[in-house]
Every structure is written in structure tokens, then in C-alpha cells.
Short mmCIF file of C-alpha atoms in Angstrom, two decimals:
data_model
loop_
_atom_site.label_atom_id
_atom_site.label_comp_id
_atom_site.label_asym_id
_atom_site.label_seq_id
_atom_site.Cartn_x
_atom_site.Cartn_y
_atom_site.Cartn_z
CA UNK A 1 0.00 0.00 0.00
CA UNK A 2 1.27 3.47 -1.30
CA UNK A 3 2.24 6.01 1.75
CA UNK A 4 -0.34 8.82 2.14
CA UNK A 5 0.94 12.17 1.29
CA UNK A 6 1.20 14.09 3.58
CA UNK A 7 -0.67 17.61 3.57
CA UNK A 8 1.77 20.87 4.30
CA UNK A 9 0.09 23.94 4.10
CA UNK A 10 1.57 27.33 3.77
CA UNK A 11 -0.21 30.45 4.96
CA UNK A 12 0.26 33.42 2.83
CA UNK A 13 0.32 35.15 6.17
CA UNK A 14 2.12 33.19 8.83
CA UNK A 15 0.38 31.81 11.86
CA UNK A 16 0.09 34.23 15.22
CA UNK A 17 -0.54 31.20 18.15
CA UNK A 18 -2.62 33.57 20.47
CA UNK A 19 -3.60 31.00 22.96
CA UNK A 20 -3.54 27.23 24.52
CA UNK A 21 -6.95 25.42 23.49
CA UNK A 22 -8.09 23.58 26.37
CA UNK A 23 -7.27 20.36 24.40
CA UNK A 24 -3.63 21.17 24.42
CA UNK A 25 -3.06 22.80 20.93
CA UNK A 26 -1.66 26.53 20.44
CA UNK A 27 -4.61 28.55 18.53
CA UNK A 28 -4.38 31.03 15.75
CA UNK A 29 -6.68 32.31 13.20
CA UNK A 30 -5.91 31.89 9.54
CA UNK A 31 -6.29 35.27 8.16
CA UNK A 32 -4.99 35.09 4.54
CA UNK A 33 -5.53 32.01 1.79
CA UNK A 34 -3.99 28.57 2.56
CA UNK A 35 -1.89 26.97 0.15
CA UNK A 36 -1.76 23.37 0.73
CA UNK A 37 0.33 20.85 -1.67
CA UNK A 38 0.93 23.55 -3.73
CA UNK A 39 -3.09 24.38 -4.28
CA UNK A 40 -4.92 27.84 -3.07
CA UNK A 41 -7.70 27.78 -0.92
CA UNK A 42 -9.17 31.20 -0.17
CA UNK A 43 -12.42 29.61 1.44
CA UNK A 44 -10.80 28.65 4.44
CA UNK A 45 -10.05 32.16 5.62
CA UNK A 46 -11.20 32.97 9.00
CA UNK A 47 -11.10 29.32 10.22
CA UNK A 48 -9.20 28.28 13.79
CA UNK A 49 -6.27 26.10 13.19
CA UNK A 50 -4.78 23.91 16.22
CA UNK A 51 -1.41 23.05 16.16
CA UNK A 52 1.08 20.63 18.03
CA UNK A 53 4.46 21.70 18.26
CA UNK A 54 3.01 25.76 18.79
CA UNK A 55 3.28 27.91 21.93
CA UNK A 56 1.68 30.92 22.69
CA UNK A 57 3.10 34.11 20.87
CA UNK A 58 4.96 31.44 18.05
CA UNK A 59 4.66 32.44 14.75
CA UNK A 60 4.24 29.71 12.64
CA UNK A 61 4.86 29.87 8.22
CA UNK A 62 4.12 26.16 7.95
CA UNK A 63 2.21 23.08 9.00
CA UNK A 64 1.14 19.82 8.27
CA UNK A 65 -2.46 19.29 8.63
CA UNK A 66 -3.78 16.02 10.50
CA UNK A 67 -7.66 16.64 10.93
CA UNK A 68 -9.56 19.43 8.60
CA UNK A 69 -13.21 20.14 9.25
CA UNK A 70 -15.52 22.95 7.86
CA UNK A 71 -14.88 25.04 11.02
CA UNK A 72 -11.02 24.15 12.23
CA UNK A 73 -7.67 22.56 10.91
CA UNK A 74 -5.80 20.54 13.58
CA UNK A 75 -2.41 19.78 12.18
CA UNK A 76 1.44 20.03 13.57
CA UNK A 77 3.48 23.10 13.58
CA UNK A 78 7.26 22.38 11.00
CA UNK A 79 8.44 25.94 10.61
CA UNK A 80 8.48 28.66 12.39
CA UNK A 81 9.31 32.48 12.06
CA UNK A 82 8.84 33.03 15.46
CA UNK A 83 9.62 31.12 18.41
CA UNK A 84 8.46 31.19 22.38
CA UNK A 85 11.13 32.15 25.42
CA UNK A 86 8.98 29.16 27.11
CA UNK A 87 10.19 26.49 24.19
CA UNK A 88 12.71 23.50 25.23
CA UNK A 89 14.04 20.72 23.24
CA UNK A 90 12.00 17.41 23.53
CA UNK A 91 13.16 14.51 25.36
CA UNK A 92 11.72 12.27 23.30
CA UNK A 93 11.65 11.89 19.54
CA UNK A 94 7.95 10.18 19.70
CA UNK A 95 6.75 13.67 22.18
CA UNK A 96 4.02 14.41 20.33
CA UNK A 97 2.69 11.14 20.52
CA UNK A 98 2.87 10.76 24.39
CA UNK A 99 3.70 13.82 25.66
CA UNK A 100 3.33 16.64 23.45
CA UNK A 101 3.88 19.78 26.09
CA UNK A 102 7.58 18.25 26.23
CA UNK A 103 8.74 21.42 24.63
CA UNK A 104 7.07 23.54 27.46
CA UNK A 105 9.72 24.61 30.49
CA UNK A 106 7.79 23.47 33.74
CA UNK A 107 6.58 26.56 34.72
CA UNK A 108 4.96 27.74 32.03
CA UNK A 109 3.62 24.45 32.02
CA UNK A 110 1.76 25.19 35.59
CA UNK A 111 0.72 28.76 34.35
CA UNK A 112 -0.12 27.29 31.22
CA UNK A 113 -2.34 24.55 32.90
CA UNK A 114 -3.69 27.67 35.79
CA UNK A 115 -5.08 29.76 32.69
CA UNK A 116 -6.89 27.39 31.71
CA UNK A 117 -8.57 26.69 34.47
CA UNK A 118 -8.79 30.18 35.32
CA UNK A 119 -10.99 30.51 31.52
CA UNK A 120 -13.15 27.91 32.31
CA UNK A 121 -14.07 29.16 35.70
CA UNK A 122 -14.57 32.98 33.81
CA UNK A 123 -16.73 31.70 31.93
CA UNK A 124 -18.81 29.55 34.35
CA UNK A 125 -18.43 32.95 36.52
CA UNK A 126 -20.72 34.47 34.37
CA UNK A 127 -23.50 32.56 34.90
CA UNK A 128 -23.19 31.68 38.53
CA UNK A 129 -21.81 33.33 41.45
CA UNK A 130 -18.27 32.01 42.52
CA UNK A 131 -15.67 34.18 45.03
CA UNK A 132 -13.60 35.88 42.94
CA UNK A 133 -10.43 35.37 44.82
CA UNK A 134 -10.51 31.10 44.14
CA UNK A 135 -10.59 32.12 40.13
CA UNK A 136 -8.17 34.65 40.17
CA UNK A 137 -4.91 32.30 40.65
CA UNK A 138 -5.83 28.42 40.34
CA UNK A 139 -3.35 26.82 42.08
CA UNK A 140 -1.62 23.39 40.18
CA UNK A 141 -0.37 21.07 42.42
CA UNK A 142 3.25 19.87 41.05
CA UNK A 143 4.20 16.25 40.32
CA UNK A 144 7.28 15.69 42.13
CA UNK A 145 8.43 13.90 38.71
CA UNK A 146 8.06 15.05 35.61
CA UNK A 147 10.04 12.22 33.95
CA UNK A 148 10.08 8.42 34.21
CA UNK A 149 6.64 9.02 36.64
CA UNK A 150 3.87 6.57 34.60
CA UNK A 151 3.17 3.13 36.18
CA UNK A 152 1.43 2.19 33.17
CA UNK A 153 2.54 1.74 29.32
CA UNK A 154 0.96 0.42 26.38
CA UNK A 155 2.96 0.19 23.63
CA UNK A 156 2.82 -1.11 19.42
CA UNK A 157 4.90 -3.53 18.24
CA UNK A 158 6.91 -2.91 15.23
CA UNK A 159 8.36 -4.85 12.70
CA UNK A 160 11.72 -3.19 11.22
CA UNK A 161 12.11 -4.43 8.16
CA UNK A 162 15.64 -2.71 8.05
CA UNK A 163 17.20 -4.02 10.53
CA UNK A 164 15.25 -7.12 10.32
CA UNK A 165 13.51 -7.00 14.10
CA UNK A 166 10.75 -6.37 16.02
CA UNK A 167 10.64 -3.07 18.01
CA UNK A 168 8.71 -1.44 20.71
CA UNK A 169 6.61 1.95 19.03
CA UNK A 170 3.63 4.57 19.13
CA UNK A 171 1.52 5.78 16.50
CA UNK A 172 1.76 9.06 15.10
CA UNK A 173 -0.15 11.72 16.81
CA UNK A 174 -3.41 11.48 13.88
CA UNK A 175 -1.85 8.41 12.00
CA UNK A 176 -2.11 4.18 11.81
CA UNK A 177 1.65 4.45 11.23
CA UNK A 178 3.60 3.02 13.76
CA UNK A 179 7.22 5.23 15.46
CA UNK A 180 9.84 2.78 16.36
CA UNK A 181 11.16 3.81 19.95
CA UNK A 182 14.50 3.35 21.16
CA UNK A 183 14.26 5.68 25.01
CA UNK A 184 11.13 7.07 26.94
CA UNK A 185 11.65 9.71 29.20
CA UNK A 186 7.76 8.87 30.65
CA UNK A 187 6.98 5.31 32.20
CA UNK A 188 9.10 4.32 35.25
CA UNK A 189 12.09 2.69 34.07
CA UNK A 190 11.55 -0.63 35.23
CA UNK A 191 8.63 -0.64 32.41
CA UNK A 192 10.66 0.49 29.93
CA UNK A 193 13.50 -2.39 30.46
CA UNK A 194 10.81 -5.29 30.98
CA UNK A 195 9.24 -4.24 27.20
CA UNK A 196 12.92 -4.46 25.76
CA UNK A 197 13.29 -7.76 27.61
CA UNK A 198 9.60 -9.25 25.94
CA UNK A 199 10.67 -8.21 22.61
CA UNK A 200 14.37 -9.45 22.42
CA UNK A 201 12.48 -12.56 23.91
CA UNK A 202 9.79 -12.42 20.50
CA UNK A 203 13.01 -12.01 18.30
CA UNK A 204 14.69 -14.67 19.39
CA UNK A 205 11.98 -16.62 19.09
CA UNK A 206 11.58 -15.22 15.68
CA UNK A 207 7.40 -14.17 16.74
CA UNK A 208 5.60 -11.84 13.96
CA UNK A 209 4.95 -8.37 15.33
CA UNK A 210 1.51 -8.33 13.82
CA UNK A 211 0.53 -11.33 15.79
CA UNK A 212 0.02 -8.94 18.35
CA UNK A 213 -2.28 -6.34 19.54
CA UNK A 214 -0.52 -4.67 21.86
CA UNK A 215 2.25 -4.93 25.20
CA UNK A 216 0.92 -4.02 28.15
CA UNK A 217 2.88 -3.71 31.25
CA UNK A 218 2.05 -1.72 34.58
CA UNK A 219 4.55 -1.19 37.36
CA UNK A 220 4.10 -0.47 41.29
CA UNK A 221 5.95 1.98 43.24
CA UNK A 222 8.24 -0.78 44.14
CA UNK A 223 9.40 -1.41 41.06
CA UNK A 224 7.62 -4.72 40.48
CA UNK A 225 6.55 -5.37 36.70
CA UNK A 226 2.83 -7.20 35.69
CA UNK A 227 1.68 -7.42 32.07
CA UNK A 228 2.16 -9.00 29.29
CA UNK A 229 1.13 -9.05 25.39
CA UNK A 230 -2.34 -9.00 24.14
CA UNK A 231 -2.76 -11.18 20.90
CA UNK A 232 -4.41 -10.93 18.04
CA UNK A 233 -7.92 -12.63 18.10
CA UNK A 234 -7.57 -13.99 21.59
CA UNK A 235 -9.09 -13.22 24.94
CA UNK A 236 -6.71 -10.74 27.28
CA UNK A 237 -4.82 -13.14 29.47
CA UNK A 238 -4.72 -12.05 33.50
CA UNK A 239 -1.77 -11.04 34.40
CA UNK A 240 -0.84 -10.85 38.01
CA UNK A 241 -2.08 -8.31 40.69
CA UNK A 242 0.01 -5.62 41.95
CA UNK A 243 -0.07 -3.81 45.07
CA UNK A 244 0.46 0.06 45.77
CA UNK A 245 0.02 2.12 49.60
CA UNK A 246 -1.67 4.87 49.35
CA UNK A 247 -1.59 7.34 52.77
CA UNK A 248 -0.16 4.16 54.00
CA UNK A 249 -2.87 2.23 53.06
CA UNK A 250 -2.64 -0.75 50.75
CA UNK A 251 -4.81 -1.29 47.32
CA UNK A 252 -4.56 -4.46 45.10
CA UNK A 253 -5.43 -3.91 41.26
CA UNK A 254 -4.94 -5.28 38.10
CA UNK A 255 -2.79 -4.31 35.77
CA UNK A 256 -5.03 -3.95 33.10
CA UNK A 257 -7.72 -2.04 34.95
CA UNK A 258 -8.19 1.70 36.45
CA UNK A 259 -5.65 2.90 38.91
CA UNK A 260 -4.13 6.29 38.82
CA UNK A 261 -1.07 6.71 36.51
CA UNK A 262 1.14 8.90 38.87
CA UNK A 263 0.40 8.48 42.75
CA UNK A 264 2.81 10.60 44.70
CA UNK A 265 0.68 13.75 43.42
CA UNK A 266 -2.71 11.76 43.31
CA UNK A 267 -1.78 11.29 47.25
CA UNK A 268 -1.44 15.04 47.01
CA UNK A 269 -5.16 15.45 45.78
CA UNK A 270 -6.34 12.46 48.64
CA UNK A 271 -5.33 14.74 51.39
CA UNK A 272 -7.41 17.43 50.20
CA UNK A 273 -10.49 15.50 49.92
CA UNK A 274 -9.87 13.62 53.45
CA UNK A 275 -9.33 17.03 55.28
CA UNK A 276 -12.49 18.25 53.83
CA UNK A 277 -14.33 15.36 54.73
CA UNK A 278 -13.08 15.56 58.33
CA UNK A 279 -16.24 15.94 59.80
CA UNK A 280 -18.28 14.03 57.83
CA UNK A 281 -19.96 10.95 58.96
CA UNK A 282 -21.63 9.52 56.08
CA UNK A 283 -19.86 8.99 52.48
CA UNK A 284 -20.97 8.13 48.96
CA UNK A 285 -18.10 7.63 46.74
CA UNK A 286 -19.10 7.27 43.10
CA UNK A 287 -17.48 6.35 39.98
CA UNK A 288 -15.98 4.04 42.96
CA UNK A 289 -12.88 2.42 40.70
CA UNK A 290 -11.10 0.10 43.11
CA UNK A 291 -11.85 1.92 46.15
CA UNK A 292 -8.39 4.54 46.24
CA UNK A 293 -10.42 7.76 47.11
CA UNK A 294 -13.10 6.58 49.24
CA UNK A 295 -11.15 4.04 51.18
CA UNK A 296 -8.37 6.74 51.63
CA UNK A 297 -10.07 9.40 52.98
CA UNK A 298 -12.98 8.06 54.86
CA UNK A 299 -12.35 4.39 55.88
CA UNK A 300 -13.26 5.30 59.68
CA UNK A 301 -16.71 6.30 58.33
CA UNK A 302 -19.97 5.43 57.08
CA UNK A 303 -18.87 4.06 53.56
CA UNK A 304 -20.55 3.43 50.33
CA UNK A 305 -18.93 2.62 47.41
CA UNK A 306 -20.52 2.46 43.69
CA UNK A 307 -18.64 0.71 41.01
CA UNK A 308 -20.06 -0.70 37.66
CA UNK A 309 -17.19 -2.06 35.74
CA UNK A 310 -17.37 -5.90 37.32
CA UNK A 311 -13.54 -6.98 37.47
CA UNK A 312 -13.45 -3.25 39.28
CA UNK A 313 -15.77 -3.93 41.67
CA UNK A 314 -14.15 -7.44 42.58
CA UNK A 315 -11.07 -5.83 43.50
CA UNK A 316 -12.58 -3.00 45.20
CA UNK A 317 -14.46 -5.51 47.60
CA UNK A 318 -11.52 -7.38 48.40
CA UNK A 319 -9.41 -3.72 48.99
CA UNK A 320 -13.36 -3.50 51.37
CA UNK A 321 -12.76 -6.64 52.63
CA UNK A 322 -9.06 -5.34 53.73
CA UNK A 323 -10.06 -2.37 55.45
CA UNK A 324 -13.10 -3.69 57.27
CA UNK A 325 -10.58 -6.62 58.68
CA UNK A 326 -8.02 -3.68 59.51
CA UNK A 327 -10.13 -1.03 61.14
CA UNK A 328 -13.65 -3.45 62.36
CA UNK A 329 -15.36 -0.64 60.27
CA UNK A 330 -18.73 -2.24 59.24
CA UNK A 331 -20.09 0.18 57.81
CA UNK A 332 -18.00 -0.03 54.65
CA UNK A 333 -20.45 -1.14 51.65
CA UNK A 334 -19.32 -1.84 47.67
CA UNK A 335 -22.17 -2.07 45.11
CA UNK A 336 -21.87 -2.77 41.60
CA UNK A 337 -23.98 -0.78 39.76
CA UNK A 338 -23.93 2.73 37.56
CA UNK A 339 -23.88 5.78 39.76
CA UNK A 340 -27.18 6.69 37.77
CA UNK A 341 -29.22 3.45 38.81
CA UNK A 342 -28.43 3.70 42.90
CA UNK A 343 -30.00 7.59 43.09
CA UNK A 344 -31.88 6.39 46.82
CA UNK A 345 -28.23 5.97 48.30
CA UNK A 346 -27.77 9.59 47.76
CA UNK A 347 -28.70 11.41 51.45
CA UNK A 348 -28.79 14.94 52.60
CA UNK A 349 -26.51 14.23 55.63
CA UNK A 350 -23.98 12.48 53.52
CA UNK A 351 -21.25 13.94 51.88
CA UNK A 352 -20.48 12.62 48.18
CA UNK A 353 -17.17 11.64 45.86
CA UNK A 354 -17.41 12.15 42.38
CA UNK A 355 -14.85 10.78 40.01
CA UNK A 356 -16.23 10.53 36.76
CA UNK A 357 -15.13 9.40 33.40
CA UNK A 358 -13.99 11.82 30.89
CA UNK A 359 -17.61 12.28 29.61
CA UNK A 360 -18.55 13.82 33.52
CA UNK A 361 -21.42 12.78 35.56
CA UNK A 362 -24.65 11.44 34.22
CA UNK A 363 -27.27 14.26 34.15
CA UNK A 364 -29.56 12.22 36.39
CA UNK A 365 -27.15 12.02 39.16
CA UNK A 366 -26.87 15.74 38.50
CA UNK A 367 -30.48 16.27 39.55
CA UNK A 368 -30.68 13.93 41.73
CA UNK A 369 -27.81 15.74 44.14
CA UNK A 370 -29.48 18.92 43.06
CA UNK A 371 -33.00 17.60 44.60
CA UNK A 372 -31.25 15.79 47.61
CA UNK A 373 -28.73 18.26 48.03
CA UNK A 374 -25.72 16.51 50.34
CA UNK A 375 -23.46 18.38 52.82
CA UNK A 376 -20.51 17.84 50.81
CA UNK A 377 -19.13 17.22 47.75
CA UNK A 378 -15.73 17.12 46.62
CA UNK A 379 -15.62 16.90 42.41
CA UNK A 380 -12.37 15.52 40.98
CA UNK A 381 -11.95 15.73 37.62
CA UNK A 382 -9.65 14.31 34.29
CA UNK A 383 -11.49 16.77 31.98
CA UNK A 384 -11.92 20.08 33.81
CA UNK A 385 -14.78 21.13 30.38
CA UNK A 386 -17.00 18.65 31.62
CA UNK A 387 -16.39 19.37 35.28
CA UNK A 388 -17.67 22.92 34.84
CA UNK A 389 -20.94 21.98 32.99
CA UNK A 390 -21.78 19.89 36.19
CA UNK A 391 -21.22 22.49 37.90
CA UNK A 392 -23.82 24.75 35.99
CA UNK A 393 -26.07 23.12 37.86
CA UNK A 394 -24.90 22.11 41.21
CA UNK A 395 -24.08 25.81 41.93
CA UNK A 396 -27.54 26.56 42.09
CA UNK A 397 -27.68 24.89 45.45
CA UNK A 398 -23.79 25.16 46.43
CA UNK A 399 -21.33 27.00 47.22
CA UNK A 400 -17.75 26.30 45.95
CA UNK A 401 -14.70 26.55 49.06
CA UNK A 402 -11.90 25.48 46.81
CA UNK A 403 -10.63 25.00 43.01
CA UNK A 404 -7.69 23.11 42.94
CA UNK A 405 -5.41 21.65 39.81
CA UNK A 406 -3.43 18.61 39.67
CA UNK A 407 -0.11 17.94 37.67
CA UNK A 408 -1.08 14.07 37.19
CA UNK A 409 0.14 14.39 33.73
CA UNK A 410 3.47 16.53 33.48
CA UNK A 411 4.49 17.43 30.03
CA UNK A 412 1.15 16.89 28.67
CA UNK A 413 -1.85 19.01 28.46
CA UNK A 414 -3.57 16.88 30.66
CA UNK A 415 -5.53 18.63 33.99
CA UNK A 416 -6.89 17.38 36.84
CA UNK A 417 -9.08 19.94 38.66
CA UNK A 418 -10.28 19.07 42.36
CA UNK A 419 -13.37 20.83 43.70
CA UNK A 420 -15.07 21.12 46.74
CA UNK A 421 -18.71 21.82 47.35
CA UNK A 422 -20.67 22.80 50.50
CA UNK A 423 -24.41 23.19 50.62
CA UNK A 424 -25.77 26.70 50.41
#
């Protein structure tokens, strides 16, 4: 099969980046016609254009274009006539397929990450009251690694027909093709050397790379490795549990399922929660996982836990099972089911955990807390856009005490934004 060509586009009038979109790209406006593969197109004046590989106040003379729709280009920055103080070399060649903000120094990184938070909060300002002073300055919780800090990896195999071996690899950011890798500055390192050993293990062997779907590998803060490969056409094997401590509890999980990628700074965002829930007696935790928030932060409590994914649930009732051995706590209950479909669990004396997927909360859980209306509630979030349509409606009956971002994610443009609700 003949390579795709790939699109460059020159703008007659080069590219001002103005801005961070809250997916991670730098924003400009294309104000003159677009020449792309050699061939004008006036039309597309006026339209936004994303790019990878742009800061703020870069001026960019050409791209290549990934995604084009009728009201934005998404595409990756390749020359530039004007570049940002804040710009640093990668450390990786594949960066902007795992961690495109690579070329960000770490502090405009945070202030990066702050202002947009800060937007999003403007904007929800407008519509409902919220204390000026928690907008003004978002604080973003640091990881205390930027580097080498994911426990978890999932890599491509690639066949080198050059060299005649397999090879660990991404995909291009937008593309099927595969990027041969050969260093990661982003998993823990024991990861890293565990993938080389499983592939010098499939060339020796003399395995096809496109037997396989993918390698998957997962590593605890000890060090200890669990994974495997996924094949082609064949059910996902189990692979061995690992265990983690979390404010010096122990979890068990698998190394497949959920469980936060970088822990020292989702500890960070567990102490928050468990202060605010200090004097709470009663505790719904939604979007439940395997138990990490709820069984952190309010294990000495009345405890109910909601989980629907089932392998999920099984390990958060034996990480249940652990605590109610450890503290005599009976009042620590797991229940697999959607958030949605267990509404009567929600209480007005209780206070409530909401972790939810990048899509945000069901709308009838929304109204539901909105009718019951709960002491407490303390909103973490992966995807800060949702967060604050939620929110639309909960601050009609609350009042917010604290906005808080989290660096789980360093060098990409990944947020997560903590906040915590009490009842008007």
C-alpha cells in the first residue's frame, strides 16, 4: 500500500498562536488564503487552526495538517518564524505522541495549565456566582516527577524491516503508522526495560509483530513489573495483581484495569479531599474504581462505594474486605452498579465523591444531588470542560470553598481539577 501524502500547508500570512486550546493545541486564526500541496484555498479564511508543536506568541509559516473540518484545521506546527522564550528541546523523539507539552519549560507548564482553568471558571463565573479570589490564581499542584513518573505503558509492536527486528513503538499523533522507539523519558524505568526484555524474547523466538495487539505492562511503586502481550484474536490473558500504599494504606489492582497513573501527586489530591471530609460521617463515593479515594479518605466512616465495571468492583471488595478486617469498620459497603441506577443511596446528611469518566457525571445524578442536596461534595476531575458543565447546575444549590489543579500528567496538556462543594 502506497504512503499517504502528507498535507503541508503554507499560509500566505504566517500563523500568530494567540492561545492554549483547552485540548492542548496553540490557537491562531488563519487570516490570509492557505496553500496546501501547492493548491490555493481562499475559502478557508477565518477558520481556527490547532497546532502541536506551537506555543503561545509562536509564529508559525508552515504546517502539516492532521484533521480538517468545515470550522477548524488541527495539524502540527514544522516551521516557524517566530519562536516562544517558554520552548525547550523534547526529550523524546515520539513527544508528540505521548507527551506533546515536552517542549514547554515546567513553569509555564503550571501557568499554562492555571489559565486554563482560570478561563473555564470565567466563563462559568458568568452565569453563577463564585468568590472571585478562588478564580483569580488556580493553584496546580506539582508532580514531584516530571520524567520516568507513569506506572502504566501500552505500547505497538513494530516490525523493522531494516534491521530485520521487532521493536517497541507509538503511532503518530493522527496516524495508523507506527514510530519505532528506542528511550522514553515517561513510564518508570523498570517498564521500559521489561518491554525491551519481551521483545528481544519475541526475536529470538523469531514471533511476527503483527501477531500482536498490543504490550501491556504496569509497574508499582516498588518497582515490580505485571503485564504482558495481548494477541491478536484472543481473549486478554490475567496477568498478576500488583499492590500500591496509598496514605499508608494498601490497594490491590490489576494491571489492566483503572488505577491512577502517577500516585505521589494523586496522594497530594487524597489529602485534600480527606481534610475536607473531616467531619463528615456519612460517604458516597461514586465512579468508585477500586476503592483509592473513598477508602483513603474516609475508611473510619460510614462508607458506600458504587462501582459498575465488574472486574473493578471485585477488586474493590476485596481492597473493602481489607479495610473492614483492619479497622472493624462495618459500615463499609461496595455495590456494583452505575452511579445513575443507585440515586436512593444519595442522602442529605452524607457527603459525596465524584470521580467521573472523561464524559462527567450522568445528568440524572446531576439532579438527583441537586434535589437531595448533600453536605458535601468534593468533584475531581480528568477533563476540567465537563467538570464545569456539572457544575452549571450544582451551583444553584452550592457553594464552591476550593478550586484546585493537579499535575497528574506533566508534560502533557492533561488537567486534573479538584473541587469542593458545601451546601448553600
Amino acid at each position: 500500500m502506497r504512503k499517504k501524502e502528507p498535507r503541508i500547508a503554507t499560509p500566505k500570512l504566517p500563523l500568530f498562536i494567540y492561545d492554549f486550546a483547552t485540548t492542548g493545541q496553540g490557537i491562531a486564526t488563519l487570516n490570509s488564503e492557505l496553500i496546501i500541496n501547492q493548491q490555493s484555498y481562499s475559502e478557508l479564511v477565518g477558520v481556527k487552526v490547532l497546532l502541536w508543536n506551537a506555543l503561545p506568541g509562536e509564529v508559525v509559516s508552515k504546517f502539516q495538517i492532521v484533521t480538517q473540518k468545515p470550522h477548524f484545521i488541527e495539524g502540527i506546527a514544522i516551521e516557524f518564524e517566530k519562536q516562544s522564550e517558554s520552548r525547550v528541546a523534547p526529550q523524546d523523539k515520539q513527544f508528540l505522541s505521548t507527551s506533546p507539552w515536552q517542549i514547554l519549560n515546567d513553569q509555564a507548564e503550571l501557568s499554562a495549565k492555571s489559565n486554563i482553568l482560570v478561563s473555564l471558571f470565567n466563563h462559568l463565573s458568568k452565569t453563577r456566582p463564585i468568590d472571585e479570589e478562588l478564580i483569580q490564581n488556580i493553584p496546580i499542584h506539582q508532580s514531584p516527577k516530571n520524567y520516568f513518573y507513569r506506572n502504566k505503558m501500552e505500547y505497538s509492536l513494530y516490525y523493522n524491516h531494516e534491521i530485520e527486528r521487532i521493536q517497541l513503538a507509538v503511532h503518530y499523533r493522527g496516524s495508523h503508522r507506527k514510530m519505532p522507539i528506542t528511550s522514553s523519558s515517561l513510564e518508570i524505568p523498570a517498564i521500559f526495560t521489561r518491554a525491551n526484555q519481551i521483545v528481544d524474547e519475541l526475536n529470538r523466538t523469531k514471533q511476527e509483530a503483527r501477531s500482536f495487539q498490543s504490550l501491556l505492562l504496569r509497574a508499582n511503586q516498588s518497582g515490580e513489573v505485571s503485564g504482558g502481550l495481548l494477541e491478536n484474536g484472543k481473549p486478554h490473558p490475567v496477568f498478576p495483581n500488583l499492590t500500591d500504599t496509598l496514605l499508608g494504606n494498601t490497594y490491590s489492582y490489576s494491571p489492566g484495569g483503572f488505577f491512577q497513573i502517577n500516585l505521589p501527586v494523586y496522594e497530594a489530591a487524597l489529602l485534600q479531599i480527606k481534610a475536607f471530609f473531616e467531619d463528615s460521617t456519612s460517604v458516597l463515593d461514586l465512579y468508585a474504581g477500586v476503592g483509592t479515594i473513598g477508602l483513603s479518605v474516609a475508611r473510619d466512616k460510614a462508607l458506600t462505594l458504587v462501582e459498575v465495571n465488574k472486574s473493578a468492583y471485585e477488586e474493590l471488595t476485596a481492597n473493602s474486605t481489607r479495610v473492614i478486617h483492619t479497622t472493624n469498620n462495618q459500615l463499609i459497603h461496595p455495590i456494583l452498579a452505575k452511579s445513575e441506577e443507585v440515586l436512593d443511596q444519595i442522602s442529605a446528611d452524607a457527603s459525596v465523591i465524584l470521580d467521573p469518566p472523561r464524559a462527567g457525571c450522568d445528568q440524572k445524578l446531576i439532579q438527583k444531588l441537586c434535589e437531595v442536596q448533600p453536605q458535601k461534595i468534593a468533584y475531581l476531575s480528568c477533563n476540567p470542560v465537563t467538570q464545569v458543565r456539572d457544575l452549571s447546575s450544582l451551583l444553584q444549590y452550592y457553594n464552591i470553598q476550593s478550586i484546585q489543579g493537579f499535575n497528574f500528567f506533566p508534560h502533557t496538556p492533561h488537567i486534573e481539577s479538584l473541587v469542593l462543594l458545601t451546601r448553600k
